[in-house]
Amino acid sequence: MKLGFLTACLPGRSLEEIVRWASQHHFEALEVAAWPDLGNRPFTATHVKAEGFGEEDADRVRRLFDEHDLTLSSLAFYDNNLHPDPDERRGVNDHVMALIDVAALVGCPTVGTFVGRDPGMSVAENLRAAEKLFPRLVDHAGERGVKLVIENCVMEGWHPDGYPGNLAYSPELWEWMFDLGLFLNYDPSHLLWMGIDPVEAVRPYVDKVAHAQAKDIQIFPEKRNRYGWPGIAVGREDPWDVGWWRYRVPGLGQVDWVRVVDVLYEGGFDGVLSVEHEDPVWGGSEARIETGLEVAHRTLRPLIVA
């Protein structure tokens, strides 16, 4: 297993700058943000541009990672593949297809995305729509020797009432995904606030975990007692402000990282555990984000066999 991080936490830096910093601070891998230019959206970045990416670009990226002894573990584009607007949906799908080609060129094993959801349809209706849509993406990935990985993020902000906006939030839905040829980018933090034991949930499915993310979560039960599971209902100006939990870097929340890493090893996982930094306490400036990444490194590094 290798320890890395997702580059989206440093949107203002170039890939070259991030690779150099990661190597100097003893990370071993990077999950590289590869969103298209979407304007000012939180937790997105473009450190690899799919448009016009060719052999020369691939050579440059490979040399950059080789020179710093880093692994490029995944290309990250987490967006709604079931977007209710047909044009938006098509754009997301096409970008996933383009990133599969980029991954094949640079020798990157995975591309990460979401299933997503049309919030105006039931879960069952969305699943039937996804069963028609995803085979094209999965087949293209298979032809190029790449795995499509789905993060189990709930994406509650995509639903007007704070319900799941990404249909990958439970083992029941993982099994459905696996039947389509999709793999899991396992993040234990989302399971914890859903009331699911992240260790026992993943234990039967480690062989389907092609990539893993390390994000922690801090839960405030007294606030949940007020708002309930869906979160703030009255005056919820920010769709992502649930009000009773917040993300933290590993070591500052309630995920049991000893158990998480242990179950991954026990199940035979030998891929990359990638820190996803969305911690509001250690955010706001690049210096604080760097400190957050260092806290995560100090937490996880002793648990991972060198």
mmCIF file of C-alpha atoms in Angstrom:
data_model
loop_
_atom_site.group_PDB
_atom_site.id
_atom_site.type_symbol
_atom_site.label_atom_id
_atom_site.label_comp_id
_atom_site.label_asym_id
_atom_site.label_seq_id
_atom_site.Cartn_x
_atom_site.Cartn_y
_atom_site.Cartn_z
ATOM 1 C CA MET A 1 0.000 0.000 0.000
ATOM 2 C CA LYS A 2 1.180 3.524 -0.797
ATOM 3 C CA LEU A 3 0.185 6.830 0.812
ATOM 4 C CA GLY A 4 -0.839 9.723 -1.414
ATOM 5 C CA PHE A 5 -3.261 12.627 -1.615
ATOM 6 C CA LEU A 6 -5.815 14.142 -3.987
ATOM 7 C CA THR A 7 -4.447 17.299 -5.597
ATOM 8 C CA ALA A 8 -7.816 19.124 -5.633
ATOM 9 C CA CYS A 9 -7.021 20.712 -2.253
ATOM 10 C CA LEU A 10 -4.382 22.892 -3.965
ATOM 11 C CA PRO A 11 -6.204 24.253 -7.018
ATOM 12 C CA GLY A 12 -3.920 27.255 -7.453
ATOM 13 C CA ARG A 13 -0.722 25.251 -7.829
ATOM 14 C CA SER A 14 0.653 23.600 -10.922
ATOM 15 C CA LEU A 15 1.060 19.847 -11.103
ATOM 16 C CA GLU A 16 4.819 20.321 -11.115
ATOM 17 C CA GLU A 17 4.706 22.274 -7.850
ATOM 18 C CA ILE A 18 2.469 19.709 -6.184
ATOM 19 C CA VAL A 19 4.600 16.764 -7.299
ATOM 20 C CA ARG A 20 7.714 18.452 -5.914
ATOM 21 C CA TRP A 21 6.040 19.221 -2.558
ATOM 22 C CA ALA A 22 4.589 15.694 -2.273
ATOM 23 C CA SER A 23 7.983 14.116 -2.876
ATOM 24 C CA GLN A 24 9.718 16.406 -0.384
ATOM 25 C CA HIS A 25 7.129 15.508 2.280
ATOM 26 C CA HIS A 26 7.425 11.758 1.753
ATOM 27 C CA PHE A 27 4.147 11.011 0.008
ATOM 28 C CA GLU A 28 4.359 8.171 -2.488
ATOM 29 C CA ALA A 29 1.441 8.827 -4.833
ATOM 30 C CA LEU A 30 -0.938 11.460 -6.164
ATOM 31 C CA GLU A 31 -4.571 11.255 -7.198
ATOM 32 C CA VAL A 32 -4.624 14.014 -9.797
ATOM 33 C CA ALA A 33 -7.580 16.383 -10.163
ATOM 34 C CA ALA A 34 -8.764 16.510 -13.771
ATOM 35 C CA TRP A 35 -11.993 18.513 -13.850
ATOM 36 C CA PRO A 36 -12.720 20.647 -16.910
ATOM 37 C CA ASP A 37 -12.876 24.386 -16.319
ATOM 38 C CA LEU A 38 -16.107 24.737 -14.333
ATOM 39 C CA GLY A 39 -15.520 28.127 -12.751
ATOM 40 C CA ASN A 40 -15.495 28.637 -9.012
ATOM 41 C CA ARG A 41 -16.610 25.268 -7.647
ATOM 42 C CA PRO A 42 -15.327 23.977 -4.295
ATOM 43 C CA PHE A 43 -12.931 21.029 -4.053
ATOM 44 C CA THR A 44 -12.271 20.863 -7.782
ATOM 45 C CA ALA A 45 -9.124 21.605 -9.748
ATOM 46 C CA THR A 46 -7.545 21.006 -13.140
ATOM 47 C CA HIS A 47 -4.030 19.630 -12.825
ATOM 48 C CA VAL A 48 -4.374 17.538 -15.989
ATOM 49 C CA LYS A 49 -6.367 18.867 -18.952
ATOM 50 C CA ALA A 50 -8.043 16.162 -21.012
ATOM 51 C CA GLU A 51 -8.679 18.426 -23.987
ATOM 52 C CA GLY A 52 -5.897 18.037 -26.534
ATOM 53 C CA PHE A 53 -3.877 15.723 -24.303
ATOM 54 C CA GLY A 54 -1.422 13.764 -26.464
ATOM 55 C CA GLU A 55 1.734 11.670 -26.396
ATOM 56 C CA GLU A 56 3.984 14.647 -25.634
ATOM 57 C CA ASP A 57 1.831 15.568 -22.646
ATOM 58 C CA ALA A 58 1.866 11.944 -21.478
ATOM 59 C CA ASP A 59 5.664 11.798 -21.734
ATOM 60 C CA ARG A 60 5.947 14.999 -19.705
ATOM 61 C CA VAL A 61 3.671 13.716 -16.961
ATOM 62 C CA ARG A 62 5.387 10.311 -16.808
ATOM 63 C CA ARG A 63 8.840 11.917 -16.561
ATOM 64 C CA LEU A 64 7.635 14.287 -13.848
ATOM 65 C CA PHE A 65 6.366 11.434 -11.677
ATOM 66 C CA ASP A 66 9.341 9.174 -12.395
ATOM 67 C CA GLU A 67 11.848 11.886 -11.519
ATOM 68 C CA HIS A 68 10.198 12.322 -8.111
ATOM 69 C CA ASP A 69 9.580 8.599 -7.526
ATOM 70 C CA LEU A 70 5.813 9.068 -7.284
ATOM 71 C CA THR A 71 2.892 6.978 -8.519
ATOM 72 C CA LEU A 72 0.014 8.564 -10.420
ATOM 73 C CA SER A 73 -2.764 6.532 -8.829
ATOM 74 C CA SER A 74 -5.919 7.990 -10.388
ATOM 75 C CA LEU A 75 -7.394 10.819 -12.452
ATOM 76 C CA ALA A 76 -10.195 12.447 -10.452
ATOM 77 C CA PHE A 77 -13.352 13.893 -11.971
ATOM 78 C CA TYR A 78 -16.199 13.526 -9.496
ATOM 79 C CA ASP A 79 -19.334 14.838 -11.168
ATOM 80 C CA ASN A 80 -22.930 13.807 -11.864
ATOM 81 C CA ASN A 81 -23.099 11.229 -14.647
ATOM 82 C CA LEU A 82 -26.905 11.198 -14.281
ATOM 83 C CA HIS A 83 -27.349 14.970 -14.347
ATOM 84 C CA PRO A 84 -31.002 15.889 -15.075
ATOM 85 C CA ASP A 85 -30.015 18.289 -17.869
ATOM 86 C CA PRO A 86 -29.250 16.186 -20.976
ATOM 87 C CA ASP A 87 -26.510 18.505 -22.201
ATOM 88 C CA GLU A 88 -24.827 18.600 -18.782
ATOM 89 C CA ARG A 89 -25.068 14.817 -18.521
ATOM 90 C CA ARG A 90 -23.552 14.332 -21.952
ATOM 91 C CA GLY A 91 -20.700 16.681 -21.089
ATOM 92 C CA VAL A 92 -19.895 14.774 -17.903
ATOM 93 C CA ASN A 93 -20.045 11.419 -19.688
ATOM 94 C CA ASP A 94 -17.818 12.658 -22.515
ATOM 95 C CA HIS A 95 -15.246 14.026 -20.078
ATOM 96 C CA VAL A 96 -15.070 10.651 -18.326
ATOM 97 C CA MET A 97 -14.454 9.050 -21.722
ATOM 98 C CA ALA A 98 -11.687 11.535 -22.478
ATOM 99 C CA LEU A 99 -10.020 10.906 -19.124
ATOM 100 C CA ILE A 100 -9.999 7.179 -19.783
ATOM 101 C CA ASP A 101 -7.931 7.928 -22.880
ATOM 102 C CA VAL A 102 -5.608 10.194 -20.886
ATOM 103 C CA ALA A 103 -5.170 7.535 -18.201
ATOM 104 C CA ALA A 104 -4.288 4.933 -20.816
ATOM 105 C CA LEU A 105 -1.678 7.260 -22.346
ATOM 106 C CA VAL A 106 0.093 7.982 -19.036
ATOM 107 C CA GLY A 107 -0.261 4.468 -17.608
ATOM 108 C CA CYS A 108 -2.633 5.505 -14.822
ATOM 109 C CA PRO A 109 -4.689 2.512 -13.623
ATOM 110 C CA THR A 110 -7.937 4.242 -12.613
ATOM 111 C CA VAL A 111 -10.305 7.112 -13.382
ATOM 112 C CA GLY A 112 -12.547 8.248 -10.533
ATOM 113 C CA THR A 113 -16.072 9.607 -10.894
ATOM 114 C CA PHE A 114 -19.592 9.404 -9.408
ATOM 115 C CA VAL A 115 -22.698 7.532 -10.488
ATOM 116 C CA GLY A 116 -24.674 10.655 -9.608
ATOM 117 C CA ARG A 117 -28.455 11.040 -9.603
ATOM 118 C CA ASP A 118 -31.366 12.847 -11.188
ATOM 119 C CA PRO A 119 -33.054 14.208 -8.027
ATOM 120 C CA GLY A 120 -36.420 14.306 -9.783
ATOM 121 C CA MET A 121 -36.459 10.522 -10.154
ATOM 122 C CA SER A 122 -36.645 7.684 -7.661
ATOM 123 C CA VAL A 123 -33.593 5.597 -6.785
ATOM 124 C CA ALA A 124 -34.980 2.683 -8.806
ATOM 125 C CA GLU A 125 -35.543 4.894 -11.858
ATOM 126 C CA ASN A 126 -32.013 6.285 -11.580
ATOM 127 C CA LEU A 127 -30.528 2.800 -11.370
ATOM 128 C CA ARG A 128 -32.315 1.758 -14.564
ATOM 129 C CA ALA A 129 -31.006 4.899 -16.300
ATOM 130 C CA ALA A 130 -27.472 4.181 -15.103
ATOM 131 C CA GLU A 131 -27.684 0.606 -16.376
ATOM 132 C CA LYS A 132 -28.199 2.023 -19.868
ATOM 133 C CA LEU A 133 -25.546 4.734 -19.564
ATOM 134 C CA PHE A 134 -22.540 3.135 -17.865
ATOM 135 C CA PRO A 135 -21.810 0.152 -20.153
ATOM 136 C CA ARG A 136 -20.384 2.525 -22.769
ATOM 137 C CA LEU A 137 -18.012 4.020 -20.193
ATOM 138 C CA VAL A 138 -17.077 0.667 -18.655
ATOM 139 C CA ASP A 139 -16.456 -0.943 -22.051
ATOM 140 C CA HIS A 140 -14.239 1.938 -23.153
ATOM 141 C CA ALA A 141 -12.259 1.711 -19.902
ATOM 142 C CA GLY A 142 -11.818 -2.034 -20.318
ATOM 143 C CA GLU A 143 -10.591 -1.616 -23.888
ATOM 144 C CA ARG A 144 -7.981 0.878 -22.679
ATOM 145 C CA GLY A 145 -6.857 -1.177 -19.645
ATOM 146 C CA VAL A 146 -8.301 1.306 -17.120
ATOM 147 C CA LYS A 147 -10.700 0.764 -14.197
ATOM 148 C CA LEU A 148 -13.543 3.169 -13.481
ATOM 149 C CA VAL A 149 -13.775 3.744 -9.719
ATOM 150 C CA ILE A 150 -16.785 5.249 -7.945
ATOM 151 C CA GLU A 151 -16.357 7.055 -4.641
ATOM 152 C CA ASN A 152 -19.037 6.233 -2.072
ATOM 153 C CA CYS A 153 -19.605 9.924 -1.323
ATOM 154 C CA VAL A 154 -23.250 10.711 -0.517
ATOM 155 C CA MET A 155 -23.263 14.100 -2.326
ATOM 156 C CA GLU A 156 -26.222 15.264 -0.270
ATOM 157 C CA GLY A 157 -25.831 18.810 -1.629
ATOM 158 C CA TRP A 158 -27.037 17.631 -5.042
ATOM 159 C CA HIS A 159 -30.476 16.798 -3.658
ATOM 160 C CA PRO A 160 -32.823 19.665 -2.707
ATOM 161 C CA ASP A 161 -33.660 18.006 0.631
ATOM 162 C CA GLY A 162 -30.218 16.691 1.512
ATOM 163 C CA TYR A 163 -30.878 13.085 0.510
ATOM 164 C CA PRO A 164 -28.209 11.054 -1.312
ATOM 165 C CA GLY A 165 -27.249 12.605 -4.629
ATOM 166 C CA ASN A 166 -24.740 9.903 -5.602
ATOM 167 C CA LEU A 167 -26.060 6.361 -5.715
ATOM 168 C CA ALA A 168 -23.032 4.616 -4.252
ATOM 169 C CA TYR A 169 -23.512 5.212 -0.543
ATOM 170 C CA SER A 170 -24.100 1.641 0.714
ATOM 171 C CA PRO A 171 -22.884 -1.935 0.163
ATOM 172 C CA GLU A 172 -26.234 -2.747 -1.467
ATOM 173 C CA LEU A 173 -25.457 -0.185 -4.166
ATOM 174 C CA TRP A 174 -21.827 -1.310 -4.397
ATOM 175 C CA GLU A 175 -22.998 -4.766 -5.422
ATOM 176 C CA TRP A 176 -25.154 -3.175 -8.105
ATOM 177 C CA MET A 177 -22.147 -1.133 -9.298
ATOM 178 C CA PHE A 178 -19.879 -4.164 -9.417
ATOM 179 C CA ASP A 179 -22.401 -5.966 -11.620
ATOM 180 C CA LEU A 180 -21.941 -3.114 -14.115
ATOM 181 C CA GLY A 181 -18.147 -3.536 -14.098
ATOM 182 C CA LEU A 182 -17.451 -0.519 -11.886
ATOM 183 C CA PHE A 183 -14.998 -0.553 -8.978
ATOM 184 C CA LEU A 184 -14.968 1.227 -5.620
ATOM 185 C CA ASN A 185 -12.903 4.203 -4.508
ATOM 186 C CA TYR A 186 -13.468 3.466 -0.831
ATOM 187 C CA ASP A 187 -13.796 6.413 1.575
ATOM 188 C CA PRO A 188 -14.753 5.414 5.145
ATOM 189 C CA SER A 189 -15.805 8.903 6.263
ATOM 190 C CA HIS A 190 -19.094 8.892 4.317
ATOM 191 C CA LEU A 191 -20.152 5.560 5.758
ATOM 192 C CA LEU A 192 -19.658 6.735 9.322
ATOM 193 C CA TRP A 193 -22.214 9.558 9.155
ATOM 194 C CA MET A 194 -24.622 7.265 7.310
ATOM 195 C CA GLY A 195 -24.610 5.005 10.370
ATOM 196 C CA ILE A 196 -22.641 2.236 8.620
ATOM 197 C CA ASP A 197 -19.558 0.597 10.145
ATOM 198 C CA PRO A 198 -16.924 1.400 7.495
ATOM 199 C CA VAL A 199 -14.812 -1.641 8.359
ATOM 200 C CA GLU A 200 -17.495 -4.312 8.370
ATOM 201 C CA ALA A 201 -19.113 -2.738 5.293
ATOM 202 C CA VAL A 202 -15.995 -3.041 3.145
ATOM 203 C CA ARG A 203 -14.707 -6.360 4.491
ATOM 204 C CA PRO A 204 -16.512 -8.554 1.893
ATOM 205 C CA TYR A 205 -15.615 -6.238 -1.002
ATOM 206 C CA VAL A 206 -11.930 -5.402 -0.639
ATOM 207 C CA ASP A 207 -11.183 -7.237 -3.884
ATOM 208 C CA LYS A 208 -13.365 -4.632 -5.639
ATOM 209 C CA VAL A 209 -11.531 -1.668 -4.066
ATOM 210 C CA ALA A 210 -9.253 -0.411 -6.848
ATOM 211 C CA HIS A 211 -8.392 2.823 -5.007
ATOM 212 C CA ALA A 212 -9.021 4.177 -1.512
ATOM 213 C CA GLN A 213 -9.370 7.649 -0.015
ATOM 214 C CA ALA A 214 -8.522 8.810 3.489
ATOM 215 C CA LYS A 215 -10.855 11.455 4.834
ATOM 216 C CA ASP A 216 -11.976 11.761 8.455
ATOM 217 C CA ILE A 217 -15.231 13.056 9.916
ATOM 218 C CA GLN A 218 -16.247 14.786 13.135
ATOM 219 C CA ILE A 219 -19.816 14.141 14.278
ATOM 220 C CA PHE A 220 -21.810 16.298 16.690
ATOM 221 C CA PRO A 221 -24.629 14.076 18.087
ATOM 222 C CA GLU A 222 -26.276 16.932 19.991
ATOM 223 C CA LYS A 223 -26.789 18.806 16.706
ATOM 224 C CA ARG A 224 -28.116 15.693 14.984
ATOM 225 C CA ASN A 225 -30.689 15.484 17.778
ATOM 226 C CA ARG A 226 -31.963 18.881 16.602
ATOM 227 C CA TYR A 227 -31.799 18.524 12.823
ATOM 228 C CA GLY A 228 -32.170 14.809 12.223
ATOM 229 C CA TRP A 229 -30.257 12.770 9.697
ATOM 230 C CA PRO A 230 -30.931 14.936 6.578
ATOM 231 C CA GLY A 231 -29.551 18.016 8.383
ATOM 232 C CA ILE A 232 -30.672 21.628 8.528
ATOM 233 C CA ALA A 233 -34.123 22.068 6.988
ATOM 234 C CA VAL A 234 -35.006 25.703 7.790
ATOM 235 C CA GLY A 235 -32.692 28.406 6.478
ATOM 236 C CA ARG A 236 -30.187 26.067 4.851
ATOM 237 C CA GLU A 237 -28.436 28.608 2.661
ATOM 238 C CA ASP A 238 -25.523 26.312 1.817
ATOM 239 C CA PRO A 239 -26.745 22.972 0.384
ATOM 240 C CA TRP A 240 -23.614 21.295 1.791
ATOM 241 C CA ASP A 241 -24.153 22.582 5.344
ATOM 242 C CA VAL A 242 -25.751 19.567 7.004
ATOM 243 C CA GLY A 243 -25.115 21.126 10.389
ATOM 244 C CA TRP A 244 -24.206 18.091 12.483
ATOM 245 C CA TRP A 245 -20.918 16.831 11.040
ATOM 246 C CA ARG A 246 -17.869 18.111 9.191
ATOM 247 C CA TYR A 247 -14.963 16.546 7.335
ATOM 248 C CA ARG A 248 -11.503 16.463 8.955
ATOM 249 C CA VAL A 249 -8.076 15.267 7.913
ATOM 250 C CA PRO A 250 -7.209 11.762 9.150
ATOM 251 C CA GLY A 251 -6.452 11.719 12.861
ATOM 252 C CA LEU A 252 -8.736 14.617 13.803
ATOM 253 C CA GLY A 253 -12.076 12.840 13.483
ATOM 254 C CA GLN A 254 -13.749 9.626 14.488
ATOM 255 C CA VAL A 255 -12.656 7.134 11.826
ATOM 256 C CA ASP A 256 -10.666 4.259 13.347
ATOM 257 C CA TRP A 257 -7.742 4.249 10.946
ATOM 258 C CA VAL A 258 -6.063 1.261 12.590
ATOM 259 C CA ARG A 259 -9.118 -0.878 11.785
ATOM 260 C CA VAL A 260 -9.557 0.628 8.311
ATOM 261 C CA VAL A 261 -5.972 0.022 7.210
ATOM 262 C CA ASP A 262 -6.007 -3.416 8.816
ATOM 263 C CA VAL A 263 -9.123 -4.565 6.939
ATOM 264 C CA LEU A 264 -7.638 -3.327 3.648
ATOM 265 C CA TYR A 265 -4.437 -5.287 4.261
ATOM 266 C CA GLU A 266 -6.374 -8.340 5.410
ATOM 267 C CA GLY A 267 -8.409 -8.276 2.202
ATOM 268 C CA GLY A 268 -5.290 -8.046 0.028
ATOM 269 C CA PHE A 269 -5.470 -4.373 -0.989
ATOM 270 C CA ASP A 270 -2.071 -3.189 -2.245
ATOM 271 C CA GLY A 271 -3.065 0.028 -3.987
ATOM 272 C CA VAL A 272 -3.001 3.682 -2.940
ATOM 273 C CA LEU A 273 -4.613 5.258 0.117
ATOM 274 C CA SER A 274 -5.127 8.872 -0.955
ATOM 275 C CA VAL A 275 -5.779 11.690 1.529
ATOM 276 C CA GLU A 276 -8.759 13.790 0.444
ATOM 277 C CA HIS A 277 -8.320 17.093 2.270
ATOM 278 C CA GLU A 278 -11.658 18.886 2.785
ATOM 279 C CA ASP A 279 -11.022 19.927 6.391
ATOM 280 C CA PRO A 280 -12.441 23.436 7.075
ATOM 281 C CA VAL A 281 -10.174 23.882 10.108
ATOM 282 C CA TRP A 282 -6.999 23.237 8.113
ATOM 283 C CA GLY A 283 -8.203 25.100 5.024
ATOM 284 C CA GLY A 284 -8.354 28.673 3.849
ATOM 285 C CA SER A 285 -4.727 29.058 2.798
ATOM 286 C CA GLU A 286 -2.125 26.904 1.114
ATOM 287 C CA ALA A 287 0.015 26.940 4.265
ATOM 288 C CA ARG A 288 -2.835 25.582 6.390
ATOM 289 C CA ILE A 289 -3.711 22.991 3.741
ATOM 290 C CA GLU A 290 -0.087 21.822 3.759
ATOM 291 C CA THR A 291 -0.252 21.489 7.546
ATOM 292 C CA GLY A 292 -3.434 19.432 7.225
ATOM 293 C CA LEU A 293 -1.715 17.098 4.764
ATOM 294 C CA GLU A 294 1.198 16.740 7.162
ATOM 295 C CA VAL A 295 -1.204 15.855 10.021
ATOM 296 C CA ALA A 296 -2.740 13.192 7.779
ATOM 297 C CA HIS A 297 0.704 11.863 6.879
ATOM 298 C CA ARG A 298 1.757 11.606 10.533
ATOM 299 C CA THR A 299 -1.491 9.734 11.299
ATOM 300 C CA LEU A 300 -1.381 7.221 8.452
ATOM 301 C CA ARG A 301 2.295 6.661 7.730
ATOM 302 C CA PRO A 302 2.941 4.483 10.841
ATOM 303 C CA LEU A 303 0.084 2.177 9.795
ATOM 304 C CA ILE A 304 1.334 1.497 6.270
ATOM 305 C CA VAL A 305 4.096 -1.010 5.648
ATOM 306 C CA ALA A 306 7.023 0.712 3.951
#
